GROMACS .gro file of C-alpha atoms in nm:
model
  121
    1MET     CA    1   3.446   4.399  20.316
    2LYS     CA    2   3.367   4.613  20.617
    3TYR     CA    3   3.567   4.930  20.679
    4VAL     CA    4   3.567   5.163  20.979
    5LEU     CA    5   3.591   5.531  20.891
    6ALA     CA    6   3.722   5.689  21.214
    7ILE     CA    7   3.661   6.063  21.236
    8TYR     CA    8   3.932   6.274  21.400
    9SER     CA    9   3.909   6.645  21.465
   10ASP     CA   10   4.044   6.919  21.689
   11GLU     CA   11   3.787   6.953  21.968
   12ASN     CA   12   3.905   7.307  22.043
   13LEU     CA   13   3.846   7.411  21.682
   14GLN     CA   14   3.498   7.259  21.689
   15ALA     CA   15   3.417   7.436  22.019
   16ARG     CA   16   3.508   7.774  21.867
   17LYS     CA   17   3.252   7.739  21.588
   18SER     CA   18   2.940   7.951  21.612
   19GLU     CA   19   2.603   7.788  21.673
   20ALA     CA   20   2.519   7.848  21.308
   21GLU     CA   21   2.843   7.680  21.194
   22GLN     CA   22   2.781   7.385  21.426
   23ALA     CA   23   2.424   7.351  21.296
   24GLU     CA   24   2.552   7.362  20.937
   25LEU     CA   25   2.806   7.088  21.017
   26MET     CA   26   2.536   6.870  21.175
   27GLN     CA   27   2.313   6.913  20.869
   28ALA     CA   28   2.605   6.805  20.650
   29TYR     CA   29   2.648   6.495  20.869
   30PHE     CA   30   2.275   6.416  20.851
   31ALA     CA   31   2.290   6.446  20.471
   32PHE     CA   32   2.599   6.223  20.451
   33THR     CA   33   2.439   5.962  20.678
   34LYS     CA   34   2.125   5.959  20.462
   35GLU     CA   35   2.341   5.919  20.150
   36ILE     CA   36   2.523   5.613  20.286
   37GLU     CA   37   2.196   5.467  20.418
   38ASP     CA   38   2.034   5.515  20.076
   39ALA     CA   39   2.339   5.357  19.907
   40GLY     CA   40   2.303   5.053  20.134
   41VAL     CA   41   2.662   5.065  20.264
   42LEU     CA   42   2.601   5.181  20.624
   43VAL     CA   43   2.657   4.906  20.881
   44ALA     CA   44   2.688   5.125  21.193
   45GLY     CA   45   2.790   5.470  21.305
   46GLU     CA   46   2.804   5.672  21.622
   47ALA     CA   47   2.927   6.008  21.749
   48LEU     CA   48   3.126   6.019  22.071
   49HIS     CA   49   3.112   6.264  22.359
   50PRO     CA   50   3.422   6.487  22.398
   51THR     CA   51   3.747   6.345  22.534
   52THR     CA   52   3.680   6.523  22.864
   53THR     CA   53   3.424   6.247  22.931
   54ALA     CA   54   3.666   5.962  22.852
   55THR     CA   55   3.821   5.721  23.101
   56THR     CA   56   4.128   5.520  23.007
   57VAL     CA   57   4.171   5.176  23.169
   58ARG     CA   58   4.502   4.995  23.214
   59LEU     CA   59   4.580   4.670  23.394
   60ARG     CA   60   4.920   4.677  23.566
   61ASN     CA   61   5.050   4.409  23.802
   62GLY     CA   62   4.698   4.270  23.840
   63LYS     CA   63   4.551   4.609  23.938
   64THR     CA   64   4.302   4.809  23.737
   65MET     CA   65   4.412   5.170  23.694
   66THR     CA   66   4.186   5.439  23.551
   67THR     CA   67   4.276   5.782  23.421
   68ASP     CA   68   4.040   6.059  23.321
   69GLY     CA   69   4.064   6.152  22.957
   70PRO     CA   70   4.221   5.992  22.652
   71PHE     CA   71   4.531   5.775  22.666
   72ALA     CA   72   4.756   6.019  22.478
   73GLU     CA   73   4.799   6.390  22.434
   74THR     CA   74   4.695   6.468  22.080
   75LYS     CA   75   4.552   6.759  21.888
   76GLU     CA   76   4.305   6.553  21.688
   77CYS     CA   77   4.069   6.329  21.885
   78LEU     CA   78   3.838   6.049  21.783
   79GLY     CA   79   3.492   6.202  21.757
   80GLY     CA   80   3.296   5.919  21.602
   81PHE     CA   81   3.291   5.657  21.331
   82TYR     CA   82   3.101   5.496  21.051
   83MET     CA   83   3.127   5.129  20.959
   84LEU     CA   84   3.054   5.066  20.593
   85GLU     CA   85   3.027   4.758  20.374
   86CYS     CA   86   3.233   4.843  20.065
   87LYS     CA   87   3.354   4.640  19.770
   88ASP     CA   88   3.713   4.760  19.821
   89LEU     CA   89   3.941   5.020  19.979
   90ASP     CA   90   3.891   5.261  19.690
   91GLU     CA   91   3.517   5.273  19.755
   92ALA     CA   92   3.575   5.323  20.131
   93ILE     CA   93   3.812   5.612  20.055
   94ARG     CA   94   3.555   5.775  19.825
   95TRP     CA   95   3.298   5.766  20.107
   96ALA     CA   96   3.555   5.891  20.363
   97ALA     CA   97   3.628   6.194  20.146
   98LYS     CA   98   3.260   6.292  20.173
   99ILE     CA   99   3.257   6.301  20.554
  100PRO     CA  100   3.224   6.670  20.654
  101THR     CA  101   3.515   6.661  20.902
  102ALA     CA  102   3.753   6.560  20.622
  103LEU     CA  103   3.762   6.933  20.542
  104ASP     CA  104   3.938   7.032  20.867
  105GLY     CA  105   4.019   6.703  21.041
  106SER     CA  106   4.109   6.356  20.920
  107ILE     CA  107   3.936   6.029  20.846
  108GLU     CA  108   4.118   5.704  20.914
  109VAL     CA  109   3.997   5.419  20.693
  110ARG     CA  110   4.069   5.074  20.832
  111PRO     CA  111   3.942   4.731  20.725
  112VAL     CA  112   3.758   4.521  20.984
  113VAL     CA  113   3.894   4.173  21.054
  114ASP     CA  114   3.648   3.898  20.961
  115PHE     CA  115   3.719   3.632  21.222
  116SER     CA  116   3.462   3.396  21.070
  117GLN     CA  117   3.707   3.356  20.781
  118ALA     CA  118   4.000   3.288  21.014
  119ALA     CA  119   3.805   3.038  21.225
  120GLY     CA  120   3.705   2.840  20.918
  121ALA     CA  121   3.337   2.904  20.985
   0.00000   0.00000   0.00000
């Protein structure tokens, strides 16, 4: 089953880290990514630009409305994700616990819907 491991962190906390701390964090991410690639569970993964670059889109009364930034005020923001192919939730949780941001942020683990099963394909 595929699981998305959504990475949430406090952007302000990350911005206050020194260049050395940021470099150390990136090295930890590169090592984690290599580990999941080597294990054969990585399906996809991407980092996102900060929420200051986001645009939220809503459709109201037939009109498209856009707002700069994320849709809700929150301390922790989505910073990126991994999609893994795991045998079960327990395995996905074990991988999520290894993501560097789990130390000072949070990792949401969510199964991906397989519509091919629902469509009878």
